[in-house]
Amino acid sequence: MVFSILKKDKKTKARLGILRTAHGNIMTPAFIPVGTRAAVRSLASDEIKSSGAQAILANTYHLWLQPGDNLIKKAGGLHKFMDWDGPIFTDSGGFQIFSLGERKWSAAPHQHAGGGFLKNSGNNSPFNVKISDDGVSFQSGKDGSVHKLTPEKSVRIQANLGSDISLVLDYFCGYPFKRESAEKSVELTTKWAERAGKEFLRIKKSAVNKGQLQFGIIQGAGYKKLREKSAKEISALDFDGYAIGGVAVGEPEKYMYQAVEFSVPFLEENKPRHLLGVGTPENIIEAVKRGCDTFDCVIPTREARHGKAYIFTGEGLKYKTMDIKKKMFAGDFKSLDPNCDCFACARHTRAYIHHLYQIKEILGLRLMTEHNLMFYNRLMEKIRASV
């Protein structure tokens, strides 16, 4: 079995489980650090592991364009390429194409939903994004080269990457939600999921990457009936697990939680549920209560780059954040968190880490990143213990 439920919470939908992959088991609920380009920002693999991380998530879109999935295949797959022997998730690549294009250049939300074009603003994000029933075409922001990503192509790229858990290509709409765009996202996501599932089985029969699992994705924006429709349609395709998408796209938190509440009742109980792109500690706690098992988000690493540390304030799940860049820490010789035994807390003071940020020394970023990842993984340990 891919997923086993060990225990269920009596008061909520939270559950304790084991997600089995070709490169090891993941105890759930679990947080999955994001290693976008086959690297978790500033950390080596052994440092990621020492933070308590059980798996990482890499980005299909970025690795496809650079250095290329064929090169990574020649290297022996992502695990050997980046020296990580644990489980790896890969997303489909669609999020970056849709979200970056929409956020950077759309004069109005969902401008491209009907097949319209978006113009490049001069950065390295994709432009001239065009959505069709066949897939998505775009130009690379790096060199203007034209690319097309189809559901089948996404499956083949992820097979070359050799991840343990791959996601199907999906289409989502950002916030504010519009019914017409949400309906289109559900329709396309289901059609693409059917095609991705067939391609996945075809590749598996050819003995390439036999251990890889495939997750379907639920869409539907903030609409109950559409989430139900999507969950039923994707569930009927019998994937190894499911991801709830189209959240953390600028919507109020209540819509994020509703997306989970609207979807979970229509997904098989004995399969894992991943919540894409989420989130803050509060988001994770609330999503676990609603039945989600795994999460990925850039928050702990991104906040570390800005000097923000997460600190537990006592027993339980209560915590605070600390901006180490503030002048008040210049002469503070206490450890970052007296109750943490990460390298930063065990060996250095707040004053020293503050100094590193002031002189823009990368060591400060490294220390804070490892600390924040350890906080998140200890948060998940506390959640699992509470279940």
Short mmCIF file of C-alpha atoms in Angstrom, two decimals:
data_model
loop_
_atom_site.label_atom_id
_atom_site.label_comp_id
_atom_site.label_asym_id
_atom_site.label_seq_id
_atom_site.Cartn_x
_atom_site.Cartn_y
_atom_site.Cartn_z
CA MET A 1 0.00 0.00 0.00
CA VAL A 2 1.17 3.50 -0.84
CA PHE A 3 -0.46 5.06 2.22
CA SER A 4 -1.52 3.66 5.58
CA ILE A 5 -3.49 5.49 8.26
CA LEU A 6 -2.13 4.66 11.70
CA LYS A 7 -4.48 6.76 13.79
CA LYS A 8 -7.31 9.27 13.42
CA ASP A 9 -8.09 12.19 15.67
CA LYS A 10 -11.46 11.82 17.37
CA LYS A 11 -12.39 15.50 17.26
CA THR A 12 -11.12 16.51 13.79
CA LYS A 13 -10.32 14.94 10.40
CA ALA A 14 -6.60 14.84 11.26
CA ARG A 15 -4.84 11.52 10.74
CA LEU A 16 -1.43 10.02 11.39
CA GLY A 17 -0.05 8.03 8.47
CA ILE A 18 2.83 6.57 6.49
CA LEU A 19 3.39 7.51 2.86
CA ARG A 20 5.61 4.88 1.22
CA THR A 21 7.88 5.83 -1.67
CA ALA A 22 10.76 4.24 -3.58
CA HIS A 23 13.24 6.28 -1.54
CA GLY A 24 11.77 5.86 1.90
CA ASN A 25 8.72 6.39 4.05
CA ILE A 26 7.26 9.74 5.04
CA MET A 27 5.53 10.02 8.39
CA THR A 28 2.50 12.26 7.98
CA PRO A 29 1.41 14.97 8.55
CA ALA A 30 4.66 16.24 7.01
CA PHE A 31 6.13 19.46 5.69
CA ILE A 32 8.06 19.24 2.41
CA PRO A 33 10.73 21.95 1.91
CA VAL A 34 10.88 23.45 -1.57
CA GLY A 35 14.07 22.89 -3.57
CA THR A 36 12.94 24.69 -6.71
CA ARG A 37 16.00 24.16 -8.90
CA ALA A 38 17.22 20.97 -7.22
CA ALA A 39 18.48 22.95 -4.24
CA VAL A 40 16.91 24.20 -1.03
CA ARG A 41 18.29 27.73 -0.94
CA SER A 42 21.79 27.87 0.60
CA LEU A 43 21.72 24.39 2.19
CA ALA A 44 23.53 21.15 1.37
CA SER A 45 21.64 17.86 1.47
CA ASP A 46 23.02 16.80 4.85
CA GLU A 47 21.93 20.15 6.33
CA ILE A 48 18.42 19.67 4.95
CA LYS A 49 18.30 16.24 6.49
CA SER A 50 19.63 17.46 9.84
CA SER A 51 16.70 19.88 10.01
CA GLY A 52 14.38 16.87 10.15
CA ALA A 53 13.09 17.13 6.58
CA GLN A 54 11.77 13.82 5.25
CA ALA A 55 11.40 14.84 1.60
CA ILE A 56 11.81 17.80 -0.73
CA LEU A 57 9.81 19.23 -3.64
CA ALA A 58 11.55 20.25 -6.88
CA ASN A 59 10.18 22.33 -9.72
CA THR A 60 9.51 20.61 -13.03
CA TYR A 61 9.27 23.81 -15.07
CA HIS A 62 12.59 25.27 -13.95
CA LEU A 63 14.51 21.98 -14.20
CA TRP A 64 13.07 21.29 -17.64
CA LEU A 65 14.41 24.61 -18.95
CA GLN A 66 17.68 24.50 -16.98
CA PRO A 67 19.70 22.30 -16.90
CA GLY A 68 17.22 20.08 -18.76
CA ASP A 69 15.49 16.85 -17.77
CA ASN A 70 17.57 14.76 -20.21
CA LEU A 71 20.79 15.92 -18.57
CA ILE A 72 19.41 15.05 -15.13
CA LYS A 73 18.39 11.64 -16.43
CA LYS A 74 21.96 11.07 -17.66
CA ALA A 75 23.20 12.04 -14.18
CA GLY A 76 21.12 9.21 -12.74
CA GLY A 77 18.05 11.25 -11.80
CA LEU A 78 17.45 14.04 -9.32
CA HIS A 79 18.49 11.97 -6.30
CA LYS A 80 22.03 11.47 -7.60
CA PHE A 81 22.22 14.86 -9.29
CA MET A 82 21.62 16.74 -6.02
CA ASP A 83 22.88 14.07 -3.59
CA TRP A 84 19.55 13.54 -1.84
CA ASP A 85 18.62 9.97 -0.96
CA GLY A 86 15.15 10.68 0.44
CA PRO A 87 11.79 11.05 -1.31
CA ILE A 88 11.34 13.81 -3.90
CA PHE A 89 8.09 15.39 -5.07
CA THR A 90 7.96 17.18 -8.44
CA ASP A 91 5.15 19.51 -9.44
CA SER A 92 3.78 19.52 -12.99
CA GLY A 93 5.33 22.80 -14.14
CA GLY A 94 1.99 24.47 -14.78
CA PHE A 95 1.94 26.65 -11.68
CA GLN A 96 5.00 28.66 -12.72
CA ILE A 97 3.76 29.20 -16.26
CA PHE A 98 0.27 30.28 -15.23
CA SER A 99 0.94 32.13 -12.00
CA LEU A 100 4.07 34.01 -13.00
CA GLY A 101 2.54 35.11 -16.26
CA GLU A 102 -0.70 36.15 -14.61
CA ARG A 103 0.89 37.96 -11.69
CA LYS A 104 3.46 39.85 -13.74
CA TRP A 105 1.63 40.94 -16.84
CA SER A 106 -2.10 40.48 -16.76
CA ALA A 107 -3.95 43.80 -16.76
CA ALA A 108 -6.93 41.94 -15.37
CA PRO A 109 -7.10 38.51 -13.67
CA HIS A 110 -7.53 35.55 -16.04
CA GLN A 111 -6.82 37.61 -19.16
CA HIS A 112 -5.24 34.51 -20.71
CA ALA A 113 -7.99 32.05 -19.78
CA GLY A 114 -9.62 32.25 -23.19
CA GLY A 115 -6.36 31.82 -25.06
CA GLY A 116 -5.22 35.47 -25.09
CA PHE A 117 -1.56 36.47 -24.91
CA LEU A 118 0.39 38.16 -22.15
CA LYS A 119 3.42 40.35 -22.83
CA ASN A 120 6.86 40.01 -21.29
CA SER A 121 7.79 42.69 -18.76
CA GLY A 122 11.52 42.15 -19.17
CA ASN A 123 12.15 39.65 -16.36
CA ASN A 124 12.96 35.94 -16.61
CA SER A 125 9.39 34.68 -16.23
CA PRO A 126 7.50 33.02 -19.12
CA PHE A 127 5.58 35.29 -21.47
CA ASN A 128 3.20 34.99 -24.43
CA VAL A 129 1.41 32.32 -22.40
CA LYS A 130 -1.37 30.64 -24.37
CA ILE A 131 -3.76 28.06 -22.95
CA SER A 132 -5.53 25.54 -25.16
CA ASP A 133 -7.15 22.12 -24.79
CA ASP A 134 -3.86 20.58 -25.89
CA GLY A 135 -1.73 22.24 -23.22
CA VAL A 136 0.12 25.49 -22.64
CA SER A 137 2.59 27.26 -24.91
CA PHE A 138 4.88 30.10 -23.88
CA GLN A 139 8.17 31.84 -24.49
CA SER A 140 11.03 31.56 -22.04
CA GLY A 141 11.90 34.76 -20.21
CA LYS A 142 15.58 33.82 -20.38
CA ASP A 143 16.08 33.67 -24.15
CA GLY A 144 12.67 34.01 -25.80
CA SER A 145 12.66 30.39 -26.99
CA VAL A 146 9.22 28.90 -27.61
CA HIS A 147 8.07 25.91 -25.57
CA LYS A 148 4.94 23.84 -25.25
CA LEU A 149 3.97 21.85 -22.19
CA THR A 150 1.30 19.19 -22.59
CA PRO A 151 0.02 16.74 -19.96
CA GLU A 152 2.04 13.98 -21.62
CA LYS A 153 5.18 16.10 -21.84
CA SER A 154 4.98 16.94 -18.14
CA VAL A 155 4.75 13.22 -17.31
CA ARG A 156 7.79 12.42 -19.47
CA ILE A 157 9.85 15.23 -17.96
CA GLN A 158 9.09 14.04 -14.43
CA ALA A 159 9.94 10.46 -15.42
CA ASN A 160 13.35 11.70 -16.58
CA LEU A 161 13.80 13.61 -13.34
CA GLY A 162 13.14 10.36 -11.47
CA SER A 163 11.07 11.83 -8.65
CA ASP A 164 9.16 9.61 -6.25
CA ILE A 165 5.89 11.54 -6.50
CA SER A 166 4.89 13.36 -9.68
CA LEU A 167 1.92 15.66 -10.19
CA VAL A 168 -0.29 15.96 -13.26
CA LEU A 169 -0.46 19.15 -15.28
CA ASP A 170 -3.33 21.30 -14.06
CA TYR A 171 -4.84 24.70 -14.75
CA PHE A 172 -5.80 27.07 -11.94
CA CYS A 173 -7.28 30.53 -11.72
CA GLY A 174 -6.04 33.20 -9.33
CA TYR A 175 -7.90 35.45 -6.92
CA PRO A 176 -10.33 37.19 -7.19
CA PHE A 177 -12.13 34.07 -8.38
CA LYS A 178 -14.41 34.21 -11.40
CA ARG A 179 -16.93 31.45 -12.04
CA GLU A 180 -16.22 31.15 -15.75
CA SER A 181 -12.46 30.82 -15.19
CA ALA A 182 -12.99 28.33 -12.36
CA GLU A 183 -15.23 26.19 -14.55
CA LYS A 184 -12.58 26.25 -17.28
CA SER A 185 -9.88 25.23 -14.79
CA VAL A 186 -11.89 22.20 -13.65
CA GLU A 187 -12.69 21.16 -17.21
CA LEU A 188 -9.11 21.40 -18.43
CA THR A 189 -7.60 19.87 -15.30
CA THR A 190 -9.81 16.77 -15.64
CA LYS A 191 -9.09 16.38 -19.36
CA TRP A 192 -5.37 16.80 -18.80
CA ALA A 193 -5.43 14.41 -15.83
CA GLU A 194 -6.97 11.67 -17.98
CA ARG A 195 -4.24 12.10 -20.57
CA ALA A 196 -1.48 12.31 -17.94
CA GLY A 197 -2.72 9.12 -16.31
CA LYS A 198 -2.60 7.22 -19.60
CA GLU A 199 0.90 8.49 -20.38
CA PHE A 200 2.07 7.59 -16.88
CA LEU A 201 0.86 4.00 -17.30
CA ARG A 202 2.43 3.76 -20.75
CA ILE A 203 5.81 4.84 -19.40
CA LYS A 204 5.54 2.49 -16.43
CA LYS A 205 4.97 -0.46 -18.77
CA SER A 206 8.19 0.43 -20.57
CA ALA A 207 10.05 -0.20 -17.27
CA VAL A 208 11.15 3.45 -16.92
CA ASN A 209 10.96 4.74 -13.34
CA LYS A 210 8.68 1.97 -12.11
CA GLY A 211 8.71 3.22 -8.53
CA GLN A 212 7.26 6.65 -9.32
CA LEU A 213 3.81 7.59 -7.97
CA GLN A 214 1.36 10.00 -9.58
CA PHE A 215 -0.96 12.45 -7.83
CA GLY A 216 -4.03 14.05 -9.40
CA ILE A 217 -4.90 17.67 -8.63
CA ILE A 218 -8.22 19.12 -7.46
CA GLN A 219 -9.29 22.56 -8.71
CA GLY A 220 -12.48 24.63 -8.44
CA ALA A 221 -11.35 27.92 -6.88
CA GLY A 222 -13.73 29.00 -4.09
CA TYR A 223 -16.84 27.27 -5.43
CA LYS A 224 -18.24 24.34 -3.46
CA LYS A 225 -19.94 22.60 -6.39
CA LEU A 226 -16.87 22.95 -8.60
CA ARG A 227 -14.56 21.58 -5.91
CA GLU A 228 -16.92 18.64 -5.43
CA LYS A 229 -17.08 18.07 -9.19
CA SER A 230 -13.31 18.20 -9.55
CA ALA A 231 -12.70 15.92 -6.57
CA LYS A 232 -15.15 13.32 -7.88
CA GLU A 233 -13.74 13.41 -11.41
CA ILE A 234 -10.09 13.23 -10.35
CA SER A 235 -10.82 10.58 -7.72
CA ALA A 236 -12.50 8.42 -10.37
CA LEU A 237 -9.19 8.31 -12.27
CA ASP A 238 -7.65 6.33 -9.39
CA PHE A 239 -4.37 8.16 -8.82
CA ASP A 240 -1.92 7.13 -6.09
CA GLY A 241 -2.79 10.28 -4.16
CA TYR A 242 -4.28 13.74 -4.54
CA ALA A 243 -3.20 17.36 -4.28
CA ILE A 244 -5.55 20.24 -3.62
CA GLY A 245 -4.47 23.12 -5.85
CA GLY A 246 -5.51 26.66 -6.62
CA VAL A 247 -4.94 27.86 -3.04
CA ALA A 248 -2.46 30.37 -1.60
CA VAL A 249 -3.01 32.52 -4.70
CA GLY A 250 -3.87 35.70 -2.81
CA GLU A 251 -7.27 34.65 -1.46
CA PRO A 252 -8.39 35.20 2.18
CA GLU A 253 -7.55 32.24 4.42
CA LYS A 254 -11.20 31.25 4.81
CA TYR A 255 -11.31 30.36 1.10
CA MET A 256 -8.20 28.23 1.48
CA TYR A 257 -9.81 26.24 4.26
CA GLN A 258 -13.07 25.98 2.34
CA ALA A 259 -11.23 24.55 -0.67
CA VAL A 260 -10.04 21.72 1.59
CA GLU A 261 -13.44 21.26 3.24
CA PHE A 262 -15.20 21.14 -0.15
CA SER A 263 -12.71 18.60 -1.59
CA VAL A 264 -11.75 16.13 1.15
CA PRO A 265 -15.16 14.39 1.56
CA PHE A 266 -14.97 13.19 -2.05
CA LEU A 267 -11.43 11.78 -1.95
CA GLU A 268 -10.62 8.20 -0.95
CA GLU A 269 -9.85 7.88 2.72
CA ASN A 270 -6.90 5.54 2.17
CA LYS A 271 -4.94 7.82 -0.15
CA PRO A 272 -2.62 10.73 0.77
CA ARG A 273 -3.75 14.35 0.38
CA HIS A 274 -1.25 17.10 -0.38
CA LEU A 275 -2.08 20.81 -0.05
CA LEU A 276 -0.06 22.71 -2.64
CA GLY A 277 1.86 25.85 -1.67
CA VAL A 278 0.73 26.03 1.98
CA GLY A 279 1.88 27.67 4.15
CA THR A 280 2.15 29.42 7.51
CA PRO A 281 2.16 27.34 10.71
CA GLU A 282 -1.48 28.34 11.29
CA ASN A 283 -2.44 27.31 7.76
CA ILE A 284 -0.83 23.92 8.22
CA ILE A 285 -2.45 23.29 11.60
CA GLU A 286 -5.90 24.17 10.25
CA ALA A 287 -5.41 22.09 7.11
CA VAL A 288 -4.32 19.06 9.15
CA LYS A 289 -7.54 19.39 11.15
CA ARG A 290 -9.42 19.28 7.84
CA GLY A 291 -7.73 16.08 6.65
CA CYS A 292 -4.57 17.07 4.72
CA ASP A 293 -1.40 15.02 5.09
CA THR A 294 1.50 16.82 3.39
CA PHE A 295 2.41 20.41 2.59
CA ASP A 296 5.02 22.34 0.63
CA CYS A 297 5.84 26.02 0.87
CA VAL A 298 8.73 28.47 0.43
CA ILE A 299 7.80 30.43 3.58
CA PRO A 300 10.47 29.10 5.98
CA THR A 301 13.30 29.56 3.48
CA ARG A 302 12.01 32.85 2.05
CA GLU A 303 11.50 34.34 5.52
CA ALA A 304 15.03 33.30 6.46
CA ARG A 305 16.37 35.32 3.54
CA HIS A 306 14.59 38.35 5.01
CA GLY A 307 15.96 37.73 8.51
CA LYS A 308 12.81 36.33 10.12
CA ALA A 309 13.16 33.42 12.53
CA TYR A 310 10.38 31.19 13.88
CA ILE A 311 10.61 30.51 17.61
CA PHE A 312 8.46 28.28 19.85
CA THR A 313 7.29 30.17 22.93
CA GLY A 314 6.69 27.16 25.17
CA GLU A 315 4.90 23.86 25.13
CA GLY A 316 2.37 23.10 22.44
CA LEU A 317 2.20 24.82 19.06
CA LYS A 318 2.50 28.45 20.16
CA TYR A 319 5.29 30.42 18.51
CA LYS A 320 6.49 33.89 17.59
CA THR A 321 8.61 35.39 14.83
CA MET A 322 11.77 37.39 15.33
CA ASP A 323 13.31 39.86 12.87
CA ILE A 324 16.99 39.40 13.57
CA LYS A 325 17.86 42.46 11.47
CA LYS A 326 16.41 44.81 14.08
CA LYS A 327 18.91 46.95 15.97
CA MET A 328 17.65 45.63 19.32
CA PHE A 329 19.51 42.35 18.66
CA ALA A 330 22.90 43.95 17.99
CA GLY A 331 24.01 43.35 21.60
CA ASP A 332 21.82 40.34 22.42
CA PHE A 333 24.09 37.43 23.34
CA LYS A 334 21.35 34.87 23.89
CA SER A 335 20.91 32.05 21.41
CA LEU A 336 18.33 32.51 18.67
CA ASP A 337 16.01 30.04 20.42
CA PRO A 338 17.13 28.60 23.80
CA ASN A 339 14.92 25.53 23.24
CA CYS A 340 16.36 24.68 19.81
CA ASP A 341 19.49 22.60 19.18
CA CYS A 342 20.05 23.46 15.53
CA PHE A 343 23.58 24.58 14.59
CA ALA A 344 22.64 28.28 14.70
CA CYS A 345 21.10 28.05 18.17
CA ALA A 346 23.73 25.72 19.61
CA ARG A 347 26.77 27.66 18.39
CA HIS A 348 25.86 31.30 17.78
CA THR A 349 24.20 34.29 19.39
CA ARG A 350 21.53 36.65 18.15
CA ALA A 351 24.12 39.41 18.07
CA TYR A 352 26.37 37.41 15.75
CA ILE A 353 23.57 36.46 13.37
CA HIS A 354 22.37 40.09 13.39
CA HIS A 355 25.93 41.10 12.44
CA LEU A 356 25.97 38.60 9.55
CA TYR A 357 22.81 40.14 8.10
CA GLN A 358 24.20 43.64 8.47
CA ILE A 359 27.27 42.76 6.43
CA LYS A 360 25.23 40.64 4.00
CA GLU A 361 27.24 37.53 4.79
CA ILE A 362 25.61 34.40 3.32
CA LEU A 363 26.38 32.44 6.49
CA GLY A 364 23.58 34.33 8.24
CA LEU A 365 21.09 33.20 5.62
CA ARG A 366 22.33 29.60 5.88
CA LEU A 367 22.01 29.54 9.66
CA MET A 368 18.51 31.03 9.63
CA THR A 369 17.31 28.75 6.83
CA GLU A 370 18.37 25.62 8.67
CA HIS A 371 16.80 26.95 11.86
CA ASN A 372 13.46 27.72 10.20
CA LEU A 373 13.31 24.32 8.54
CA MET A 374 13.99 22.67 11.88
CA PHE A 375 11.17 24.75 13.40
CA TYR A 376 8.75 23.61 10.71
CA ASN A 377 9.73 19.97 11.06
CA ARG A 378 9.43 20.15 14.85
CA LEU A 379 6.03 21.74 14.34
CA MET A 380 5.04 18.66 12.32
CA GLU A 381 6.46 16.37 15.02
CA LYS A 382 4.28 18.16 17.60
CA ILE A 383 1.25 17.84 15.32
CA ARG A 384 1.86 14.12 14.82
CA ALA A 385 2.27 13.64 18.57
CA SER A 386 -0.99 15.48 19.22
CA VAL A 387 -2.86 13.23 16.79
#
